[in-house]
mmCIF file with all atom_site columns, C-alpha atoms in Angstrom:
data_model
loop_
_atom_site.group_PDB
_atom_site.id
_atom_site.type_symbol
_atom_site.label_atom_id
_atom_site.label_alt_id
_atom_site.label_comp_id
_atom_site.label_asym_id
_atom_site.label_entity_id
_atom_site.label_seq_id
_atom_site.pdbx_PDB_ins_code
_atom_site.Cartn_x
_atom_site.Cartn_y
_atom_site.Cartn_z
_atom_site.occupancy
_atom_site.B_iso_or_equiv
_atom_site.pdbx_formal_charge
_atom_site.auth_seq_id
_atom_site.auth_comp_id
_atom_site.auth_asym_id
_atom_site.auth_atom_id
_atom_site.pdbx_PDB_model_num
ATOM 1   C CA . UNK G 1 1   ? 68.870 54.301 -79.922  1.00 86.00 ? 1   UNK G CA 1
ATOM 2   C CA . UNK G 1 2   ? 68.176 52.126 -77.114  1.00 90.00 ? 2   UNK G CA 1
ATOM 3   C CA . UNK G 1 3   ? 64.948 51.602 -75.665  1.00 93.00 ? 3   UNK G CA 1
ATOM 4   C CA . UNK G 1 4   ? 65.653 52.877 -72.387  1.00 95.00 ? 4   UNK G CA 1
ATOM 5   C CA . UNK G 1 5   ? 66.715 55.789 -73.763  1.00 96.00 ? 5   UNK G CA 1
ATOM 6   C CA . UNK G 1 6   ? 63.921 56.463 -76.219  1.00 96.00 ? 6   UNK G CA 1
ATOM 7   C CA . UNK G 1 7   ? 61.598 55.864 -73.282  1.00 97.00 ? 7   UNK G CA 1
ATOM 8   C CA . UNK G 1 8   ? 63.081 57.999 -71.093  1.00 97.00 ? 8   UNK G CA 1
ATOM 9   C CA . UNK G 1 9   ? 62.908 60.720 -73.912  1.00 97.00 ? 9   UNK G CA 1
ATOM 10  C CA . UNK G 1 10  ? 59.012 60.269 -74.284  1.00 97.00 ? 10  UNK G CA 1
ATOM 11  C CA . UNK G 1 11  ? 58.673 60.492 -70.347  1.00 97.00 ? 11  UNK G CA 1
ATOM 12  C CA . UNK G 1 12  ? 60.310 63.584 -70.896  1.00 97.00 ? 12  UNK G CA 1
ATOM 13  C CA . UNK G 1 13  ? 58.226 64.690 -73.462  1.00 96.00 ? 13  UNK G CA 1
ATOM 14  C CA . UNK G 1 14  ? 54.924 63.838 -72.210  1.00 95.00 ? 14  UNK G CA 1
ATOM 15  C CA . UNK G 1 15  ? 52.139 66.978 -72.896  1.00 93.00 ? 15  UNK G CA 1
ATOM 16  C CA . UNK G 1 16  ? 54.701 67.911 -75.474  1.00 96.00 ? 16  UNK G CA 1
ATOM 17  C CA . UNK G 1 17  ? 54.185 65.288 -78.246  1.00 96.00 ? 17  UNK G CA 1
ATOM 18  C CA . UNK G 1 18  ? 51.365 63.184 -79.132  1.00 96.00 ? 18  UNK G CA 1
ATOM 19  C CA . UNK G 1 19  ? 52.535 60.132 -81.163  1.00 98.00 ? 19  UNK G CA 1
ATOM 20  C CA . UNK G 1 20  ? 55.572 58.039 -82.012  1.00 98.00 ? 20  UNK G CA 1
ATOM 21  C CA . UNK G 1 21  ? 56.193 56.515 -85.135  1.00 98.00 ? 21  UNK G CA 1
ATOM 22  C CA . UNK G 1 22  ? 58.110 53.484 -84.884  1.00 97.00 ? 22  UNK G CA 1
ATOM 23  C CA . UNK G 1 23  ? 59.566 52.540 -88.382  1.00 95.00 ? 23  UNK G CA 1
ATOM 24  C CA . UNK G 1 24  ? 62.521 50.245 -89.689  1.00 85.00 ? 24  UNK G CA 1
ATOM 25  C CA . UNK G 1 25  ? 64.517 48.484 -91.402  1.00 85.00 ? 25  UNK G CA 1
ATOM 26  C CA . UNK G 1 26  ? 61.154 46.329 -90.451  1.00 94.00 ? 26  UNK G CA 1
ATOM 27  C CA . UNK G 1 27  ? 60.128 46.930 -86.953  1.00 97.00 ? 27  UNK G CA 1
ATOM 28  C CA . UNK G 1 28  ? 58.020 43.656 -86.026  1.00 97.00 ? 28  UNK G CA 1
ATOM 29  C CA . UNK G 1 29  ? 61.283 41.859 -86.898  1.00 95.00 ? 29  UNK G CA 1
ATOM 30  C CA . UNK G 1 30  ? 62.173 42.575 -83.410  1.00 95.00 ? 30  UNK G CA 1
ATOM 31  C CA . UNK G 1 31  ? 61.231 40.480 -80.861  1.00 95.00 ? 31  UNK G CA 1
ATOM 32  C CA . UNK G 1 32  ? 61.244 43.285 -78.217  1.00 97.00 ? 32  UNK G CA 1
ATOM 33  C CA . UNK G 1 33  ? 58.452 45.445 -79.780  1.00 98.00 ? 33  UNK G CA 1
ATOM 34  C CA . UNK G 1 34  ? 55.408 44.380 -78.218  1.00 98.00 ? 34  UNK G CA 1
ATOM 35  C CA . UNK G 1 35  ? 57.237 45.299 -74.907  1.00 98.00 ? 35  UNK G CA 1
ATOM 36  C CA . UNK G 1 36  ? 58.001 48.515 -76.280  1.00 98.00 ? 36  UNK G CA 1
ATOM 37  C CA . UNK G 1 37  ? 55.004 49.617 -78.014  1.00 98.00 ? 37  UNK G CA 1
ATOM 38  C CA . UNK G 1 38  ? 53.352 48.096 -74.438  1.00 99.00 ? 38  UNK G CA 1
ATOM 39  C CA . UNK G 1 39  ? 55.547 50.895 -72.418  1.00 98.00 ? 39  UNK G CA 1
ATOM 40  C CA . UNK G 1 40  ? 54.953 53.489 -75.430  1.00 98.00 ? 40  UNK G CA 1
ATOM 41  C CA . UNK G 1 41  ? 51.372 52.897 -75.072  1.00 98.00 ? 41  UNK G CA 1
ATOM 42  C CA . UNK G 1 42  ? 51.460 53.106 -71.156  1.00 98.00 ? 42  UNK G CA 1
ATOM 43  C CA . UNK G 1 43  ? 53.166 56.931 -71.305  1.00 98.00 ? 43  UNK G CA 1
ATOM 44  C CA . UNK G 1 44  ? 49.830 57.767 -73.075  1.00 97.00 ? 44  UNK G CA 1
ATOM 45  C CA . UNK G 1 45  ? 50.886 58.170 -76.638  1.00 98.00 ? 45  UNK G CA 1
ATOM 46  C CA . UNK G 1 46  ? 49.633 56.775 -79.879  1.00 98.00 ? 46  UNK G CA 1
ATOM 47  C CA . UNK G 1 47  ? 51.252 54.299 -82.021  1.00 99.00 ? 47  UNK G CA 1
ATOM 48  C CA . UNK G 1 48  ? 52.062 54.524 -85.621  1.00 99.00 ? 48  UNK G CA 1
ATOM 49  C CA . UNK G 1 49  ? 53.420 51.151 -87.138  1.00 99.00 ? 49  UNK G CA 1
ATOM 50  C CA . UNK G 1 50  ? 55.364 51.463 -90.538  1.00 98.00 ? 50  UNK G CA 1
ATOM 51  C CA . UNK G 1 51  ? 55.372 48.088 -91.934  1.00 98.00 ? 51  UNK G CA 1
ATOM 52  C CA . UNK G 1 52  ? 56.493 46.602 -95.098  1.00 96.00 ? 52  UNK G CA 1
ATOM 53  C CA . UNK G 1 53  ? 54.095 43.488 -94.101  1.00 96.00 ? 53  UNK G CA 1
ATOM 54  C CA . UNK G 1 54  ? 56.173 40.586 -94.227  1.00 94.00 ? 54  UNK G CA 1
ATOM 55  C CA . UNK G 1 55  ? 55.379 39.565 -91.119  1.00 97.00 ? 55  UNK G CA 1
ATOM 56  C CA . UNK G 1 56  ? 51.076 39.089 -90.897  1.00 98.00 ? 56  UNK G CA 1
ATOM 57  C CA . UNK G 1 57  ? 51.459 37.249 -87.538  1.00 98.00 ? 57  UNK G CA 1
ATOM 58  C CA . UNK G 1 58  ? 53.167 39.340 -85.538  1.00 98.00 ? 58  UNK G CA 1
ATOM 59  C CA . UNK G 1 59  ? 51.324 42.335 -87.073  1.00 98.00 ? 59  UNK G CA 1
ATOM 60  C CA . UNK G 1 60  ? 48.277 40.853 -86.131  1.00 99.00 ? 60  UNK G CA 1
ATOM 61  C CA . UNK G 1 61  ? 49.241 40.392 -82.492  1.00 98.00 ? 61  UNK G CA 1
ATOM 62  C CA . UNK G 1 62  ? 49.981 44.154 -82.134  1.00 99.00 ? 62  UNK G CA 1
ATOM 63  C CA . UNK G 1 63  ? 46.747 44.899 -83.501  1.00 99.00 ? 63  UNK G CA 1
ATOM 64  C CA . UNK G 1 64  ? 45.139 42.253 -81.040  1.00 98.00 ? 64  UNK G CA 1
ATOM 65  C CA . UNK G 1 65  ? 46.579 43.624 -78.197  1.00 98.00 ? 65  UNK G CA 1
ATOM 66  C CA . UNK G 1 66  ? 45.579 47.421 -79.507  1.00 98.00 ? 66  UNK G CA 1
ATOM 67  C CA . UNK G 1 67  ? 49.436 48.646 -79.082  1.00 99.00 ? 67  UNK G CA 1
ATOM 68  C CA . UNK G 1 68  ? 49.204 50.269 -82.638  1.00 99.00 ? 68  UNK G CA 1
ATOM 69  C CA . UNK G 1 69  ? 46.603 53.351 -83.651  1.00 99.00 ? 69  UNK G CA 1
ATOM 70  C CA . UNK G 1 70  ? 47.964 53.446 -87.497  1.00 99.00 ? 70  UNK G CA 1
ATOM 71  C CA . UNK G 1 71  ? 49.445 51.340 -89.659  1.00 99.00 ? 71  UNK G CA 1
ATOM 72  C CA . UNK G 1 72  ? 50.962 52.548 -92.722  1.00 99.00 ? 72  UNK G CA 1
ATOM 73  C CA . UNK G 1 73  ? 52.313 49.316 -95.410  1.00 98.00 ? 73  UNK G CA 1
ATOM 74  C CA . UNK G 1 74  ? 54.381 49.864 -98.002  1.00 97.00 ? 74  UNK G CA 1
ATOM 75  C CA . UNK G 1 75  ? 53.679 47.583 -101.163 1.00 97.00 ? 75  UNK G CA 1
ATOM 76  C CA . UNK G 1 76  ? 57.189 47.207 -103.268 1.00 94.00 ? 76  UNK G CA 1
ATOM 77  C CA . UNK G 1 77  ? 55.541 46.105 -106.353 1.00 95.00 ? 77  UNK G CA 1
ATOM 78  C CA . UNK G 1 78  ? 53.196 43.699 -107.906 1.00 96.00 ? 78  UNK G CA 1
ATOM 79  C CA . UNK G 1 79  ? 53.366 40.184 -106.878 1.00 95.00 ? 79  UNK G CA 1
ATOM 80  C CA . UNK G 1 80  ? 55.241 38.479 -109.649 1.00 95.00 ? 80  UNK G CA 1
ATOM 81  C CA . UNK G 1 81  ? 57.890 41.348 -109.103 1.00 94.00 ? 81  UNK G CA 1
ATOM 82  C CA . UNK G 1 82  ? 58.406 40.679 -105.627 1.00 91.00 ? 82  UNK G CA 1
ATOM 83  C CA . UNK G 1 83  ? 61.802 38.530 -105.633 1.00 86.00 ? 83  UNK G CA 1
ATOM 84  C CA . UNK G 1 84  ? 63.287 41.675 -106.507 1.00 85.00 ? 84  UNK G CA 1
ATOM 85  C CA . UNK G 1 85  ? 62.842 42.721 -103.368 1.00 84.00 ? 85  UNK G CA 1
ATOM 86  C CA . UNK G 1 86  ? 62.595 39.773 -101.354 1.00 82.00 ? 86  UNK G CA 1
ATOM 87  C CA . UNK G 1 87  ? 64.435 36.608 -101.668 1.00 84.00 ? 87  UNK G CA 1
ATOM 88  C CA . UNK G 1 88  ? 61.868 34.337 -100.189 1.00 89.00 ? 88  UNK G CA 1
ATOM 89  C CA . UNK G 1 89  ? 58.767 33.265 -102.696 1.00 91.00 ? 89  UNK G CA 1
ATOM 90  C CA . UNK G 1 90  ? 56.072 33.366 -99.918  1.00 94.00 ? 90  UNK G CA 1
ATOM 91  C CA . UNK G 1 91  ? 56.858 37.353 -99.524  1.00 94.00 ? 91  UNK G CA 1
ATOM 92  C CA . UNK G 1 92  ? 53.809 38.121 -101.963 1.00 96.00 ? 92  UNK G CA 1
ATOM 93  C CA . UNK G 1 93  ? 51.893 36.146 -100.225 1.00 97.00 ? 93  UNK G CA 1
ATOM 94  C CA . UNK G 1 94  ? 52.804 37.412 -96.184  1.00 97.00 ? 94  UNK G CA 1
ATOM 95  C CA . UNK G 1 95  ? 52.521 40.989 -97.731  1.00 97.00 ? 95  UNK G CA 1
ATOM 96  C CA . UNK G 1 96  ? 48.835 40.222 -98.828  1.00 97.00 ? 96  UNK G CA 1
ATOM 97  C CA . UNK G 1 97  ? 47.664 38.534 -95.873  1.00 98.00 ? 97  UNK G CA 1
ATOM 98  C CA . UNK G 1 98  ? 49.227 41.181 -93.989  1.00 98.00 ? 98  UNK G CA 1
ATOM 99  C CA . UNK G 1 99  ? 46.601 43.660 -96.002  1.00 98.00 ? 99  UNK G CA 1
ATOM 100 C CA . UNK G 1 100 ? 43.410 41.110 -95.225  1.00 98.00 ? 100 UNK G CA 1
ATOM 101 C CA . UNK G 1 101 ? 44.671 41.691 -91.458  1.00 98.00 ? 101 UNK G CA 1
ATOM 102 C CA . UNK G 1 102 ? 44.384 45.153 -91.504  1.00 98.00 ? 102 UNK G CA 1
ATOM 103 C CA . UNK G 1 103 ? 41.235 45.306 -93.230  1.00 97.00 ? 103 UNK G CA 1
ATOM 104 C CA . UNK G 1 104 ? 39.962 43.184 -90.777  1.00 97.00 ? 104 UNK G CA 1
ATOM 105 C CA . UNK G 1 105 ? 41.266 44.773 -87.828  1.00 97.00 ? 105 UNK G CA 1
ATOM 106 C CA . UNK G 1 106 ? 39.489 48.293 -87.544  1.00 96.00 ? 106 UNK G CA 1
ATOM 107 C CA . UNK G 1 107 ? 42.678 49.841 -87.386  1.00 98.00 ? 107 UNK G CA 1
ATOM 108 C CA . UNK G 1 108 ? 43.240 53.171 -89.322  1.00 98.00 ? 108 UNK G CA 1
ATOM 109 C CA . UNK G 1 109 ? 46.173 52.543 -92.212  1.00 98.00 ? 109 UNK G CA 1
ATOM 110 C CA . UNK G 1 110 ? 47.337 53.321 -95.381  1.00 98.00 ? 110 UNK G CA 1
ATOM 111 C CA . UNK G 1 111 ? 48.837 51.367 -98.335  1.00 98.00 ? 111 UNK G CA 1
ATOM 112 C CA . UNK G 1 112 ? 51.600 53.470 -99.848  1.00 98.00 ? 112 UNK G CA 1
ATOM 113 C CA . UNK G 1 113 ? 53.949 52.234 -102.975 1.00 97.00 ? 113 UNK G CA 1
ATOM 114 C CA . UNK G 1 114 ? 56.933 54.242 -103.984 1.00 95.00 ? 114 UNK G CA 1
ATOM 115 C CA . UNK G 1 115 ? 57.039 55.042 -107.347 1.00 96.00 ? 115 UNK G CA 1
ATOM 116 C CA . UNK G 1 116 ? 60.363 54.417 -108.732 1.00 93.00 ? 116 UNK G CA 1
ATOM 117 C CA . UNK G 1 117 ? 60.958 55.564 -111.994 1.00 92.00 ? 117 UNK G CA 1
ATOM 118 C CA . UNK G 1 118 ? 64.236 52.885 -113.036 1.00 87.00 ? 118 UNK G CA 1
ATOM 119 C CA . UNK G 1 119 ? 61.971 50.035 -111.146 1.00 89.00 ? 119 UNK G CA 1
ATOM 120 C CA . UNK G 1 120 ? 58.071 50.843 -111.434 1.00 92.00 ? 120 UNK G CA 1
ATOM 121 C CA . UNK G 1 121 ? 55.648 50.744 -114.956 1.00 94.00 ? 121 UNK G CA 1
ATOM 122 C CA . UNK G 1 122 ? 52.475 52.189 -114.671 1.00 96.00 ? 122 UNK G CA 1
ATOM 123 C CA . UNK G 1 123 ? 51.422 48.804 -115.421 1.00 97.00 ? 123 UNK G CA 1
ATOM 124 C CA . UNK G 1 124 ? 52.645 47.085 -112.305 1.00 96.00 ? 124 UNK G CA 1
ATOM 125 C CA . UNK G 1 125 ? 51.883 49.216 -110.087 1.00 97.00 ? 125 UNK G CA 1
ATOM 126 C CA . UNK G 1 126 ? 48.046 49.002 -111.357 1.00 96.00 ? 126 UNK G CA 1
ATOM 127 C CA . UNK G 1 127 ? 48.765 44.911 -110.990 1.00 96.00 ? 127 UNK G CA 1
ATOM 128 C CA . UNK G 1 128 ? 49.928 45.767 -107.385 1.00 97.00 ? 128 UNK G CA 1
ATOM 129 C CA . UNK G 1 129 ? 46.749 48.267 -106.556 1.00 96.00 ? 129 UNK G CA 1
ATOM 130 C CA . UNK G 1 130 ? 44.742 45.340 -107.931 1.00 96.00 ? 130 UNK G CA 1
ATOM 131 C CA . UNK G 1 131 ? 46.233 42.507 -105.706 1.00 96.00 ? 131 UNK G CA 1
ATOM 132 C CA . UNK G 1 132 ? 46.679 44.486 -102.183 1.00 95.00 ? 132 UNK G CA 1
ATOM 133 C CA . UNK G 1 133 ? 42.967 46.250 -102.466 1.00 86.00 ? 133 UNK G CA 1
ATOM 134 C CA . UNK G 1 134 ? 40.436 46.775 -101.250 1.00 94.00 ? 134 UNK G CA 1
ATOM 135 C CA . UNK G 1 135 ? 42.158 49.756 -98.920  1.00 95.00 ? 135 UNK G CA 1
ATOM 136 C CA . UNK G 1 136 ? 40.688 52.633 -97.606  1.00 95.00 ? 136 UNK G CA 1
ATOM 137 C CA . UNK G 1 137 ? 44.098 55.017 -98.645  1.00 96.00 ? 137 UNK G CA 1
ATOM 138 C CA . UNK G 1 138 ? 46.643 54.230 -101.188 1.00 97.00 ? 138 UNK G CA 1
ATOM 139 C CA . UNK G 1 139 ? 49.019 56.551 -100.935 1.00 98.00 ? 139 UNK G CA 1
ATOM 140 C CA . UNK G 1 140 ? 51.457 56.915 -104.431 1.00 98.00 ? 140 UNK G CA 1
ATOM 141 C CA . UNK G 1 141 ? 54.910 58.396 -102.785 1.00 97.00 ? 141 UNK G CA 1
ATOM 142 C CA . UNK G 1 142 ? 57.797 60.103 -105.144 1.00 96.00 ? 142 UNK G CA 1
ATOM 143 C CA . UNK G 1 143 ? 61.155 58.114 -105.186 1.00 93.00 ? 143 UNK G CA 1
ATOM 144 C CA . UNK G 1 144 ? 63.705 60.488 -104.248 1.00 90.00 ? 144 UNK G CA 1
ATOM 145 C CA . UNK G 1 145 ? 67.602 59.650 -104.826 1.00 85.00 ? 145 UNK G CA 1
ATOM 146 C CA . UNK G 1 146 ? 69.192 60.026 -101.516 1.00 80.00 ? 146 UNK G CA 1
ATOM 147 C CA . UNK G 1 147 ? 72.733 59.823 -100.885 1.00 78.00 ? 147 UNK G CA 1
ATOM 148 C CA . UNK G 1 148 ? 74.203 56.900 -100.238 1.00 72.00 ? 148 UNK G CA 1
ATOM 149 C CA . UNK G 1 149 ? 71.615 54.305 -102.142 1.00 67.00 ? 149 UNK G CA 1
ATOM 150 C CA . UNK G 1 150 ? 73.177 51.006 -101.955 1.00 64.00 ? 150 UNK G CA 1
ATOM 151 C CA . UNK G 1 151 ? 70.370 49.471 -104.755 1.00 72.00 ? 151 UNK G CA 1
ATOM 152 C CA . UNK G 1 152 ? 72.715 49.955 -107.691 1.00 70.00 ? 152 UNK G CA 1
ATOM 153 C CA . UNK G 1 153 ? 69.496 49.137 -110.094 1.00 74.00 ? 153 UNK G CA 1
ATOM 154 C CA . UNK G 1 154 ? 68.239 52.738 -109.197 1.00 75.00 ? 154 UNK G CA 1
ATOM 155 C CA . UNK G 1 155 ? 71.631 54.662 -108.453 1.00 73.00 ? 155 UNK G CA 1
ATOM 156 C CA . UNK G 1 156 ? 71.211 57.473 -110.270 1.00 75.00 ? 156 UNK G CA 1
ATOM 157 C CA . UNK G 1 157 ? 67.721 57.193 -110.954 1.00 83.00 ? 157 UNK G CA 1
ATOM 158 C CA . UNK G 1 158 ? 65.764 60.903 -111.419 1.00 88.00 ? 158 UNK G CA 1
ATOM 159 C CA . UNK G 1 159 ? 62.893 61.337 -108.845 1.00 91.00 ? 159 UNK G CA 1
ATOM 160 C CA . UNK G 1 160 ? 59.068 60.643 -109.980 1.00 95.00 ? 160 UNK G CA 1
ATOM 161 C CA . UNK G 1 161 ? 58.039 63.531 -112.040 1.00 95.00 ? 161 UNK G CA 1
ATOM 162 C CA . UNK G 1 162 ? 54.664 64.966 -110.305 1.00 96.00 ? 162 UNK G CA 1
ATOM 163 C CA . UNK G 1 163 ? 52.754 64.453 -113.237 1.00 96.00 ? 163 UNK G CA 1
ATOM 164 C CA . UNK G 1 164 ? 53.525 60.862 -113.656 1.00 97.00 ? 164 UNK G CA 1
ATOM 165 C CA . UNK G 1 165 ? 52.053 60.366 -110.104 1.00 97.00 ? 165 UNK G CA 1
ATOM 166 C CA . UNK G 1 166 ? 48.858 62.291 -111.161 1.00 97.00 ? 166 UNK G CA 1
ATOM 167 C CA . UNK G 1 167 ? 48.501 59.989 -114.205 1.00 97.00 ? 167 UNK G CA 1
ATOM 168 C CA . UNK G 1 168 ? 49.023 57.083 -112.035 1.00 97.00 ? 168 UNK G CA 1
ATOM 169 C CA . UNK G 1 169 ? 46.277 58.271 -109.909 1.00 97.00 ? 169 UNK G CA 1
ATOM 170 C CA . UNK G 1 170 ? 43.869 58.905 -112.471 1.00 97.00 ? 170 UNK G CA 1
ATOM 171 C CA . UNK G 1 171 ? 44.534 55.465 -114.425 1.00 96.00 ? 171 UNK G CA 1
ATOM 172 C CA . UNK G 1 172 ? 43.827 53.792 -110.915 1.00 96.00 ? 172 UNK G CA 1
ATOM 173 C CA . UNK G 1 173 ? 40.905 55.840 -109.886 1.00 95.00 ? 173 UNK G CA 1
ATOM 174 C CA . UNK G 1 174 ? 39.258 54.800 -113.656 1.00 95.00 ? 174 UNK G CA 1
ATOM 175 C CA . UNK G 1 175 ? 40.814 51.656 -114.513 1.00 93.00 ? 175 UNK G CA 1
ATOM 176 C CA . UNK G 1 176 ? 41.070 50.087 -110.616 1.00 91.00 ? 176 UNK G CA 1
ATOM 177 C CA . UNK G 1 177 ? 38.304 52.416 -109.043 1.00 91.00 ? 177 UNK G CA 1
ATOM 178 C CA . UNK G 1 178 ? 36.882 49.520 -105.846 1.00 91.00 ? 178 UNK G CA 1
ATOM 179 C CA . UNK G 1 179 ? 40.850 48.965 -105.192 1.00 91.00 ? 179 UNK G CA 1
ATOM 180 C CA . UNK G 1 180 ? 40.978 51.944 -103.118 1.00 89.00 ? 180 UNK G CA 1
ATOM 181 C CA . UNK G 1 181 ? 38.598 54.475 -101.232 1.00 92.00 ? 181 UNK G CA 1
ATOM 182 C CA . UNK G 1 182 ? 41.310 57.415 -102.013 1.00 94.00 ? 182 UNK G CA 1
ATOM 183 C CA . UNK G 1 183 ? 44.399 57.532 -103.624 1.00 96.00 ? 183 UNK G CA 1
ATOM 184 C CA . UNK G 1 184 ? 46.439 60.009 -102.246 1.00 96.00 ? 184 UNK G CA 1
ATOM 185 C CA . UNK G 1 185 ? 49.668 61.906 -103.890 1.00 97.00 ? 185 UNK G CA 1
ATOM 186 C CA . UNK G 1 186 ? 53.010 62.476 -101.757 1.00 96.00 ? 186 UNK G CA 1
ATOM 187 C CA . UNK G 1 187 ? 56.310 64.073 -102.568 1.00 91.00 ? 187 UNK G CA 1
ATOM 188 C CA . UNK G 1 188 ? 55.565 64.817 -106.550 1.00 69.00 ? 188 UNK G CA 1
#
């Protein structure tokens, strides 16, 4: 959707809704959003940024200029793992200065990692907790197939079974405890 168009939607919507989420591919990879999130911002509504951190600077500049109210950062695995998901061997390294900027920003956010059965070990995602923390929230999400998944190493993968999400959770609480205030369960 255009800009202008999403804009004139919230002007529309004003007293109606509270928040936008603004969410990808990877958002900051446009060079328009600070603009946008500016004119957002400026129709009175709060900000959520969803963020797969691989861009610290210009996360940090939205921050500066208080455009966002919540950030949430997903986490694709543990550091060594990361050139499965990104091509470029300073990704680990954006994605965890991208953490030590929100922890130093004040901002509300949440760390979430999508547990993947075909991808994800217990393991590594306890490496991963261990690298990205401290965080206030880590939030463990269910994968679940959707139609169309291009990623042919998890076509046809099952979604997370609940209670291998509540083992996760339990392992990081007691194993990882200062790597996160909470650890919060979604979709299992």
């Amino acid at each position: 959707m255009p800009p202008e168009t999403a804009l004139r939607l919230l002007a529309e919507r004003r007293g109606r809704l509270e928040s936008v989420a603004v969410t990808g591919g990877e958002p900051t990879l446009w060079k328009d959003l600070p603009d946008f999130l500016a004119a957002v911002k400026a129709l009175g509504y709060r900000v959520k940024l969803d963020t797969a951190g691989d861009r610290p600077d210009a996360l940090a500049d939205l921050l500066a200029r208080g455009l966002v109210d919540f950030v949430a950062m997903d986490v694709k695995d543990a550091p060594e793992r990361y050139g499965r998901y990104a091509p470029d061997p300073r990704a680990p390294e954006r994605v965890r200065t991208a953490a030590a900027v929100l922890r130093e920003s004040g901002v509300p956010y949440e760390i979430r990692i999508t547990v993947t059965p075909k991808l994800h070990e217990d393991e590594a995602i306890l490496r991963a907790v261990r690298w990205i923390g401290p965080v206030p929230r880590l939030v463990l999400q269910a994968y679940r197939p959707a139609p169309g998944v291009m990623a042919p190493e998890i076509a046809g993968t099952e979604p997370t079974p609940p209670d291998r999400l509540r083992r996760l959770r339990a392992r990081i609480l007691a194993e990882a405890p200062a790597a996160a205030t909470a650890v919060e369960l979604r979709g299992g």
